[in-house]
Amino acid sequence: MFDPDDIDWLAHAAIADAPHVDVVFLLNDRFYIGNPNDGAEIADPKHYVPLASPATDGTFSVSEVENRGDELALYYRRLVEMAAHHRRPFGQIRQYFWMRLVLRWREGETFLPWYDHWREMTSLLDWLDGAGNGQHWYDVDQGWEMLVRRRGHHFFIREGDGDGNEILNVQMEREPLLRGIAPLQRQTTTAIALLTERLGADVWSTYLYQPDVRFGTKDWSPKPSKRPTAKP
């Protein structure tokens, strides 16, 4: 793992111009209907059914919700309806609702894994907004680690595989990055509020430990389709 007190890596950080932060919903174009505990079935495409998605690359930015919120809400409704039809409790489909915090710059981007919900992302965003000169932020989890250090007018960001091997080392101007945090917070909370209203449950703000969630509104209910009665 990285040594949070080590600063030698700062001298080798590549410049990441025009930095900004984003939050995206991770969307899928297929739904798994096989055994959730069978690795062979999970790897087999025949155990999936198509799921119409409004995202061609699998991501839907919160900045798109203002103009395309209806599309996103319809996608999640179809997902919940499909889960109900196949008798899948929330504990078996929670991954379909994951989000990601993304750091972008002119020449690249990095998606921060293990931050699946908005509340998990705000810990880093709040730190960035209030970090003093010389302070650092460090996180490590399941084969991933990130070290961020503020130095003057820059943030230095180092990402690794959890075993101390570096996979990213960049420096970003602090002010452009910070300017985007407040708008991002507004966009994300607005997007989650819209989806919560349309689906009747909030599964994006924080991790829900219960095995099932009750979805539905006064004008929409994800009731499972009745299975046809077998002929004698």
PDB file of C-alpha atoms in Angstrom:
ATOM      1  CA  MET A   1       0.000   0.000   0.000  1.00  0.00           C
ATOM      2  CA  PHE A   2       0.999   3.637  -0.410  1.00  0.00           C
ATOM      3  CA  ASP A   3       2.656   5.455   2.456  1.00  0.00           C
ATOM      4  CA  PRO A   4       0.450   8.531   3.062  1.00  0.00           C
ATOM      5  CA  ASP A   5       3.456  10.413   4.436  1.00  0.00           C
ATOM      6  CA  ASP A   6       5.535   9.816   1.286  1.00  0.00           C
ATOM      7  CA  ILE A   7       5.796  12.894  -0.962  1.00  0.00           C
ATOM      8  CA  ASP A   8       8.414  11.728  -3.486  1.00  0.00           C
ATOM      9  CA  TRP A   9       5.690  10.809  -5.989  1.00  0.00           C
ATOM     10  CA  LEU A  10       4.574  14.444  -6.261  1.00  0.00           C
ATOM     11  CA  ALA A  11       7.586  15.290  -8.438  1.00  0.00           C
ATOM     12  CA  HIS A  12       6.457  12.790 -11.070  1.00  0.00           C
ATOM     13  CA  ALA A  13       2.801  13.821 -11.350  1.00  0.00           C
ATOM     14  CA  ALA A  14       1.571  14.543 -14.876  1.00  0.00           C
ATOM     15  CA  ILE A  15      -0.407  17.739 -15.447  1.00  0.00           C
ATOM     16  CA  ALA A  16      -4.144  17.152 -15.817  1.00  0.00           C
ATOM     17  CA  ASP A  17      -5.584  20.272 -17.477  1.00  0.00           C
ATOM     18  CA  ALA A  18      -9.183  21.505 -17.194  1.00  0.00           C
ATOM     19  CA  PRO A  19     -10.189  19.257 -14.274  1.00  0.00           C
ATOM     20  CA  HIS A  20     -13.767  18.761 -13.151  1.00  0.00           C
ATOM     21  CA  VAL A  21     -15.824  16.293 -11.150  1.00  0.00           C
ATOM     22  CA  ASP A  22     -18.855  14.343 -12.264  1.00  0.00           C
ATOM     23  CA  VAL A  23     -21.293  11.796 -10.861  1.00  0.00           C
ATOM     24  CA  VAL A  24     -22.779   9.177 -13.156  1.00  0.00           C
ATOM     25  CA  PHE A  25     -25.392   6.452 -12.888  1.00  0.00           C
ATOM     26  CA  LEU A  26     -24.076   3.082 -14.070  1.00  0.00           C
ATOM     27  CA  LEU A  27     -26.649   1.659 -16.469  1.00  0.00           C
ATOM     28  CA  ASN A  28     -26.945  -1.806 -17.990  1.00  0.00           C
ATOM     29  CA  ASP A  29     -28.329  -3.006 -21.300  1.00  0.00           C
ATOM     30  CA  ARG A  30     -29.122  -6.498 -20.011  1.00  0.00           C
ATOM     31  CA  PHE A  31     -30.582  -8.096 -16.887  1.00  0.00           C
ATOM     32  CA  TYR A  32     -29.364 -11.293 -15.245  1.00  0.00           C
ATOM     33  CA  ILE A  33     -32.021 -13.973 -14.674  1.00  0.00           C
ATOM     34  CA  GLY A  34     -29.790 -16.916 -13.781  1.00  0.00           C
ATOM     35  CA  ASN A  35     -28.687 -18.312 -10.433  1.00  0.00           C
ATOM     36  CA  PRO A  36     -27.122 -15.415  -8.493  1.00  0.00           C
ATOM     37  CA  ASN A  37     -24.716 -17.852  -6.793  1.00  0.00           C
ATOM     38  CA  ASP A  38     -23.564 -19.681  -9.932  1.00  0.00           C
ATOM     39  CA  GLY A  39     -20.431 -18.165 -11.456  1.00  0.00           C
ATOM     40  CA  ALA A  40     -20.766 -20.195 -14.644  1.00  0.00           C
ATOM     41  CA  GLU A  41     -24.276 -18.897 -15.268  1.00  0.00           C
ATOM     42  CA  ILE A  42     -23.236 -15.328 -14.507  1.00  0.00           C
ATOM     43  CA  ALA A  43     -20.578 -15.604 -17.220  1.00  0.00           C
ATOM     44  CA  ASP A  44     -23.015 -17.119 -19.733  1.00  0.00           C
ATOM     45  CA  PRO A  45     -24.823 -14.551 -21.961  1.00  0.00           C
ATOM     46  CA  LYS A  46     -27.829 -16.842 -22.397  1.00  0.00           C
ATOM     47  CA  HIS A  47     -28.802 -16.160 -18.768  1.00  0.00           C
ATOM     48  CA  TYR A  48     -29.417 -12.488 -19.524  1.00  0.00           C
ATOM     49  CA  VAL A  49     -32.331 -10.669 -21.105  1.00  0.00           C
ATOM     50  CA  PRO A  50     -32.157  -7.274 -22.877  1.00  0.00           C
ATOM     51  CA  LEU A  51     -32.797  -4.129 -20.867  1.00  0.00           C
ATOM     52  CA  ALA A  52     -33.425  -0.913 -22.802  1.00  0.00           C
ATOM     53  CA  SER A  53     -30.959   1.732 -21.640  1.00  0.00           C
ATOM     54  CA  PRO A  54     -30.731   5.451 -22.467  1.00  0.00           C
ATOM     55  CA  ALA A  55     -26.924   5.306 -22.177  1.00  0.00           C
ATOM     56  CA  THR A  56     -24.863   3.980 -25.075  1.00  0.00           C
ATOM     57  CA  ASP A  57     -21.660   3.816 -23.014  1.00  0.00           C
ATOM     58  CA  GLY A  58     -23.216   2.559 -19.771  1.00  0.00           C
ATOM     59  CA  THR A  59     -23.031   5.882 -17.914  1.00  0.00           C
ATOM     60  CA  PHE A  60     -25.577   8.663 -17.438  1.00  0.00           C
ATOM     61  CA  SER A  61     -24.296  11.900 -15.918  1.00  0.00           C
ATOM     62  CA  VAL A  62     -26.339  13.763 -13.333  1.00  0.00           C
ATOM     63  CA  SER A  63     -25.896  16.812 -15.575  1.00  0.00           C
ATOM     64  CA  GLU A  64     -28.137  15.107 -18.161  1.00  0.00           C
ATOM     65  CA  VAL A  65     -31.058  14.571 -15.802  1.00  0.00           C
ATOM     66  CA  GLU A  66     -32.466  18.088 -16.201  1.00  0.00           C
ATOM     67  CA  ASN A  67     -33.217  17.423 -19.879  1.00  0.00           C
ATOM     68  CA  ARG A  68     -33.458  13.621 -19.912  1.00  0.00           C
ATOM     69  CA  GLY A  69     -34.790  12.743 -16.485  1.00  0.00           C
ATOM     70  CA  ASP A  70     -37.872  11.024 -17.903  1.00  0.00           C
ATOM     71  CA  GLU A  71     -35.664   8.614 -19.847  1.00  0.00           C
ATOM     72  CA  LEU A  72     -33.648   7.728 -16.783  1.00  0.00           C
ATOM     73  CA  ALA A  73     -36.713   7.230 -14.593  1.00  0.00           C
ATOM     74  CA  LEU A  74     -38.311   5.005 -17.243  1.00  0.00           C
ATOM     75  CA  TYR A  75     -35.139   2.907 -17.405  1.00  0.00           C
ATOM     76  CA  TYR A  76     -35.216   2.286 -13.651  1.00  0.00           C
ATOM     77  CA  ARG A  77     -38.941   1.535 -13.721  1.00  0.00           C
ATOM     78  CA  ARG A  78     -38.380  -1.082 -16.411  1.00  0.00           C
ATOM     79  CA  LEU A  79     -35.553  -2.522 -14.354  1.00  0.00           C
ATOM     80  CA  VAL A  80     -37.726  -2.802 -11.253  1.00  0.00           C
ATOM     81  CA  GLU A  81     -40.566  -4.304 -13.279  1.00  0.00           C
ATOM     82  CA  MET A  82     -38.197  -6.899 -14.720  1.00  0.00           C
ATOM     83  CA  ALA A  83     -36.888  -7.734 -11.254  1.00  0.00           C
ATOM     84  CA  ALA A  84     -40.460  -8.156  -9.997  1.00  0.00           C
ATOM     85  CA  HIS A  85     -41.333 -10.375 -12.944  1.00  0.00           C
ATOM     86  CA  HIS A  86     -38.375 -12.647 -12.206  1.00  0.00           C
ATOM     87  CA  ARG A  87     -38.978 -12.556  -8.441  1.00  0.00           C
ATOM     88  CA  ARG A  88     -35.678 -10.854  -7.666  1.00  0.00           C
ATOM     89  CA  PRO A  89     -35.505  -9.101  -4.266  1.00  0.00           C
ATOM     90  CA  PHE A  90     -33.566  -5.873  -3.949  1.00  0.00           C
ATOM     91  CA  GLY A  91     -30.604  -7.695  -2.404  1.00  0.00           C
ATOM     92  CA  GLN A  92     -30.036  -9.432  -5.749  1.00  0.00           C
ATOM     93  CA  ILE A  93     -30.341  -6.331  -7.930  1.00  0.00           C
ATOM     94  CA  ARG A  94     -28.754  -3.554  -5.834  1.00  0.00           C
ATOM     95  CA  GLN A  95     -25.766  -3.396  -8.225  1.00  0.00           C
ATOM     96  CA  TYR A  96     -28.057  -2.090 -10.971  1.00  0.00           C
ATOM     97  CA  PHE A  97     -28.504   1.135  -9.002  1.00  0.00           C
ATOM     98  CA  TRP A  98     -24.840   1.914  -8.408  1.00  0.00           C
ATOM     99  CA  MET A  99     -23.332   5.316  -9.147  1.00  0.00           C
ATOM    100  CA  ARG A 100     -19.749   6.502  -9.611  1.00  0.00           C
ATOM    101  CA  LEU A 101     -17.762   9.603  -8.767  1.00  0.00           C
ATOM    102  CA  VAL A 102     -15.575  10.561 -11.722  1.00  0.00           C
ATOM    103  CA  LEU A 103     -12.567  12.862 -11.931  1.00  0.00           C
ATOM    104  CA  ARG A 104     -12.170  14.151 -15.478  1.00  0.00           C
ATOM    105  CA  TRP A 105      -9.591  16.281 -17.244  1.00  0.00           C
ATOM    106  CA  ARG A 106      -8.804  17.216 -20.831  1.00  0.00           C
ATOM    107  CA  GLU A 107      -6.826  14.072 -21.624  1.00  0.00           C
ATOM    108  CA  GLY A 108      -8.411  11.491 -19.371  1.00  0.00           C
ATOM    109  CA  GLU A 109     -10.623  10.435 -16.494  1.00  0.00           C
ATOM    110  CA  THR A 110     -10.730   8.026 -13.574  1.00  0.00           C
ATOM    111  CA  PHE A 111     -13.768   6.355 -12.012  1.00  0.00           C
ATOM    112  CA  LEU A 112     -13.515   5.874  -8.258  1.00  0.00           C
ATOM    113  CA  PRO A 113     -14.609   2.315  -7.405  1.00  0.00           C
ATOM    114  CA  TRP A 114     -16.334   1.344  -4.147  1.00  0.00           C
ATOM    115  CA  TYR A 115     -18.144   4.690  -4.005  1.00  0.00           C
ATOM    116  CA  ASP A 116     -21.499   3.300  -5.097  1.00  0.00           C
ATOM    117  CA  HIS A 117     -23.814   5.839  -3.465  1.00  0.00           C
ATOM    118  CA  TRP A 118     -23.960   9.591  -3.090  1.00  0.00           C
ATOM    119  CA  ARG A 119     -23.199   9.714   0.644  1.00  0.00           C
ATOM    120  CA  GLU A 120     -19.975   7.770   0.096  1.00  0.00           C
ATOM    121  CA  MET A 121     -18.867  10.253  -2.553  1.00  0.00           C
ATOM    122  CA  THR A 122     -19.491  13.310  -0.421  1.00  0.00           C
ATOM    123  CA  SER A 123     -16.698  12.349   1.980  1.00  0.00           C
ATOM    124  CA  LEU A 124     -14.092  13.065  -0.691  1.00  0.00           C
ATOM    125  CA  LEU A 125     -15.898  16.088  -2.119  1.00  0.00           C
ATOM    126  CA  ASP A 126     -16.171  17.665   1.328  1.00  0.00           C
ATOM    127  CA  TRP A 127     -12.495  17.004   1.966  1.00  0.00           C
ATOM    128  CA  LEU A 128     -11.480  18.595  -1.344  1.00  0.00           C
ATOM    129  CA  ASP A 129     -13.555  21.667  -0.527  1.00  0.00           C
ATOM    130  CA  GLY A 130     -11.991  22.166   2.892  1.00  0.00           C
ATOM    131  CA  ALA A 131      -8.471  20.716   2.630  1.00  0.00           C
ATOM    132  CA  GLY A 132      -5.699  22.878   3.978  1.00  0.00           C
ATOM    133  CA  ASN A 133      -2.304  23.243   2.346  1.00  0.00           C
ATOM    134  CA  GLY A 134      -0.225  20.104   2.920  1.00  0.00           C
ATOM    135  CA  GLN A 135      -3.128  17.949   4.069  1.00  0.00           C
ATOM    136  CA  HIS A 136      -3.796  14.550   2.527  1.00  0.00           C
ATOM    137  CA  TRP A 137      -6.740  12.182   2.067  1.00  0.00           C
ATOM    138  CA  TYR A 138      -6.264   8.427   1.743  1.00  0.00           C
ATOM    139  CA  ASP A 139      -8.578   5.496   1.073  1.00  0.00           C
ATOM    140  CA  VAL A 140      -7.954   1.836   0.297  1.00  0.00           C
ATOM    141  CA  ASP A 141     -10.422  -0.976  -0.349  1.00  0.00           C
ATOM    142  CA  GLN A 142     -10.406  -4.328  -2.191  1.00  0.00           C
ATOM    143  CA  GLY A 143      -7.544  -3.901  -4.632  1.00  0.00           C
ATOM    144  CA  TRP A 144      -7.773  -0.123  -4.993  1.00  0.00           C
ATOM    145  CA  GLU A 145      -6.263   2.843  -3.213  1.00  0.00           C
ATOM    146  CA  MET A 146      -6.160   6.587  -3.710  1.00  0.00           C
ATOM    147  CA  LEU A 147      -4.004   9.247  -2.119  1.00  0.00           C
ATOM    148  CA  VAL A 148      -4.770  12.936  -2.614  1.00  0.00           C
ATOM    149  CA  ARG A 149      -2.574  15.735  -1.315  1.00  0.00           C
ATOM    150  CA  ARG A 150      -3.090  19.461  -1.521  1.00  0.00           C
ATOM    151  CA  ARG A 151       0.009  21.505  -2.219  1.00  0.00           C
ATOM    152  CA  GLY A 152      -0.531  25.194  -2.823  1.00  0.00           C
ATOM    153  CA  HIS A 153      -2.927  25.733  -5.717  1.00  0.00           C
ATOM    154  CA  HIS A 154      -2.925  22.085  -6.812  1.00  0.00           C
ATOM    155  CA  PHE A 155      -4.269  18.702  -5.834  1.00  0.00           C
ATOM    156  CA  PHE A 156      -1.962  15.768  -6.460  1.00  0.00           C
ATOM    157  CA  ILE A 157      -3.831  12.507  -7.047  1.00  0.00           C
ATOM    158  CA  ARG A 158      -2.264   9.069  -6.910  1.00  0.00           C
ATOM    159  CA  GLU A 159      -4.213   5.895  -7.599  1.00  0.00           C
ATOM    160  CA  GLY A 160      -2.992   2.335  -7.095  1.00  0.00           C
ATOM    161  CA  ASP A 161      -3.930  -1.340  -6.950  1.00  0.00           C
ATOM    162  CA  GLY A 162      -3.841  -1.667  -3.161  1.00  0.00           C
ATOM    163  CA  ASP A 163      -0.462  -3.400  -3.213  1.00  0.00           C
ATOM    164  CA  GLY A 164       1.546  -0.208  -3.628  1.00  0.00           C
ATOM    165  CA  ASN A 165       1.652  -0.321  -7.440  1.00  0.00           C
ATOM    166  CA  GLU A 166       0.839   3.036  -9.000  1.00  0.00           C
ATOM    167  CA  ILE A 167      -1.659   3.236 -11.863  1.00  0.00           C
ATOM    168  CA  LEU A 168      -2.305   6.986 -11.932  1.00  0.00           C
ATOM    169  CA  ASN A 169      -0.331  10.040 -10.844  1.00  0.00           C
ATOM    170  CA  VAL A 170      -1.629  13.482 -11.844  1.00  0.00           C
ATOM    171  CA  GLN A 171      -1.815  17.029 -10.563  1.00  0.00           C
ATOM    172  CA  MET A 172      -4.851  19.290 -11.011  1.00  0.00           C
ATOM    173  CA  GLU A 173      -5.435  22.964 -10.414  1.00  0.00           C
ATOM    174  CA  ARG A 174      -7.445  23.346  -7.238  1.00  0.00           C
ATOM    175  CA  GLU A 175      -9.765  26.245  -8.120  1.00  0.00           C
ATOM    176  CA  PRO A 176     -11.304  24.826 -11.330  1.00  0.00           C
ATOM    177  CA  LEU A 177     -11.964  21.556  -9.535  1.00  0.00           C
ATOM    178  CA  LEU A 178     -13.600  23.236  -6.537  1.00  0.00           C
ATOM    179  CA  ARG A 179     -15.822  25.451  -8.721  1.00  0.00           C
ATOM    180  CA  GLY A 180     -17.584  22.363  -9.987  1.00  0.00           C
ATOM    181  CA  ILE A 181     -18.406  20.808  -6.602  1.00  0.00           C
ATOM    182  CA  ALA A 182     -21.384  22.981  -5.603  1.00  0.00           C
ATOM    183  CA  PRO A 183     -23.145  22.619  -9.004  1.00  0.00           C
ATOM    184  CA  LEU A 184     -22.462  18.889  -8.913  1.00  0.00           C
ATOM    185  CA  GLN A 185     -24.021  18.588  -5.464  1.00  0.00           C
ATOM    186  CA  ARG A 186     -27.149  20.394  -6.659  1.00  0.00           C
ATOM    187  CA  GLN A 187     -27.419  18.272  -9.796  1.00  0.00           C
ATOM    188  CA  THR A 188     -26.964  15.022  -7.890  1.00  0.00           C
ATOM    189  CA  THR A 189     -29.469  15.750  -5.136  1.00  0.00           C
ATOM    190  CA  THR A 190     -31.982  16.991  -7.733  1.00  0.00           C
ATOM    191  CA  ALA A 191     -31.509  13.837  -9.824  1.00  0.00           C
ATOM    192  CA  ILE A 192     -31.960  11.548  -6.825  1.00  0.00           C
ATOM    193  CA  ALA A 193     -35.063  13.463  -5.743  1.00  0.00           C
ATOM    194  CA  LEU A 194     -36.610  13.056  -9.193  1.00  0.00           C
ATOM    195  CA  LEU A 195     -35.875   9.325  -9.303  1.00  0.00           C
ATOM    196  CA  THR A 196     -37.160   8.848  -5.768  1.00  0.00           C
ATOM    197  CA  GLU A 197     -40.426  10.544  -6.711  1.00  0.00           C
ATOM    198  CA  ARG A 198     -40.814   8.460  -9.864  1.00  0.00           C
ATOM    199  CA  LEU A 199     -39.944   5.099  -8.260  1.00  0.00           C
ATOM    200  CA  GLY A 200     -41.206   5.610  -4.724  1.00  0.00           C
ATOM    201  CA  ALA A 201     -37.912   4.715  -3.020  1.00  0.00           C
ATOM    202  CA  ASP A 202     -34.446   6.216  -2.652  1.00  0.00           C
ATOM    203  CA  VAL A 203     -31.776   3.604  -3.393  1.00  0.00           C
ATOM    204  CA  TRP A 204     -29.080   6.060  -4.522  1.00  0.00           C
ATOM    205  CA  SER A 205     -28.355   8.299  -1.522  1.00  0.00           C
ATOM    206  CA  THR A 206     -26.892   5.638   0.751  1.00  0.00           C
ATOM    207  CA  TYR A 207     -26.314   1.901   0.955  1.00  0.00           C
ATOM    208  CA  LEU A 208     -29.444   0.047   2.060  1.00  0.00           C
ATOM    209  CA  TYR A 209     -28.792  -3.115   4.023  1.00  0.00           C
ATOM    210  CA  GLN A 210     -32.296  -4.541   3.921  1.00  0.00           C
ATOM    211  CA  PRO A 211     -32.781  -7.431   1.464  1.00  0.00           C
ATOM    212  CA  ASP A 212     -35.833  -5.879  -0.140  1.00  0.00           C
ATOM    213  CA  VAL A 213     -37.175  -2.417  -0.975  1.00  0.00           C
ATOM    214  CA  ARG A 214     -40.764  -1.416  -1.674  1.00  0.00           C
ATOM    215  CA  PHE A 215     -40.973   0.419  -4.990  1.00  0.00           C
ATOM    216  CA  GLY A 216     -44.127   2.031  -6.380  1.00  0.00           C
ATOM    217  CA  THR A 217     -46.071   5.281  -6.563  1.00  0.00           C
ATOM    218  CA  LYS A 218     -49.743   6.237  -6.767  1.00  0.00           C
ATOM    219  CA  ASP A 219     -49.618   5.911 -10.557  1.00  0.00           C
ATOM    220  CA  TRP A 220     -47.094   3.095 -11.015  1.00  0.00           C
ATOM    221  CA  SER A 221     -46.639  -0.308  -9.422  1.00  0.00           C
ATOM    222  CA  PRO A 222     -44.022  -2.918 -10.388  1.00  0.00           C
ATOM    223  CA  LYS A 223     -46.324  -5.877  -9.857  1.00  0.00           C
ATOM    224  CA  PRO A 224     -44.887  -9.140 -11.182  1.00  0.00           C
ATOM    225  CA  SER A 225     -46.546 -10.588 -14.244  1.00  0.00           C
ATOM    226  CA  LYS A 226     -48.659 -13.654 -13.603  1.00  0.00           C
ATOM    227  CA  ARG A 227     -47.122 -16.836 -14.848  1.00  0.00           C
ATOM    228  CA  PRO A 228     -49.357 -18.815 -17.250  1.00  0.00           C
ATOM    229  CA  THR A 229     -51.017 -21.883 -15.804  1.00  0.00           C
ATOM    230  CA  ALA A 230     -49.501 -25.077 -17.126  1.00  0.00           C
ATOM    231  CA  LYS A 231     -51.754 -27.145 -19.339  1.00  0.00           C
ATOM    232  CA  PRO A 232     -52.708 -30.566 -17.997  1.00  0.00           C
TER     233      PRO A 232
END
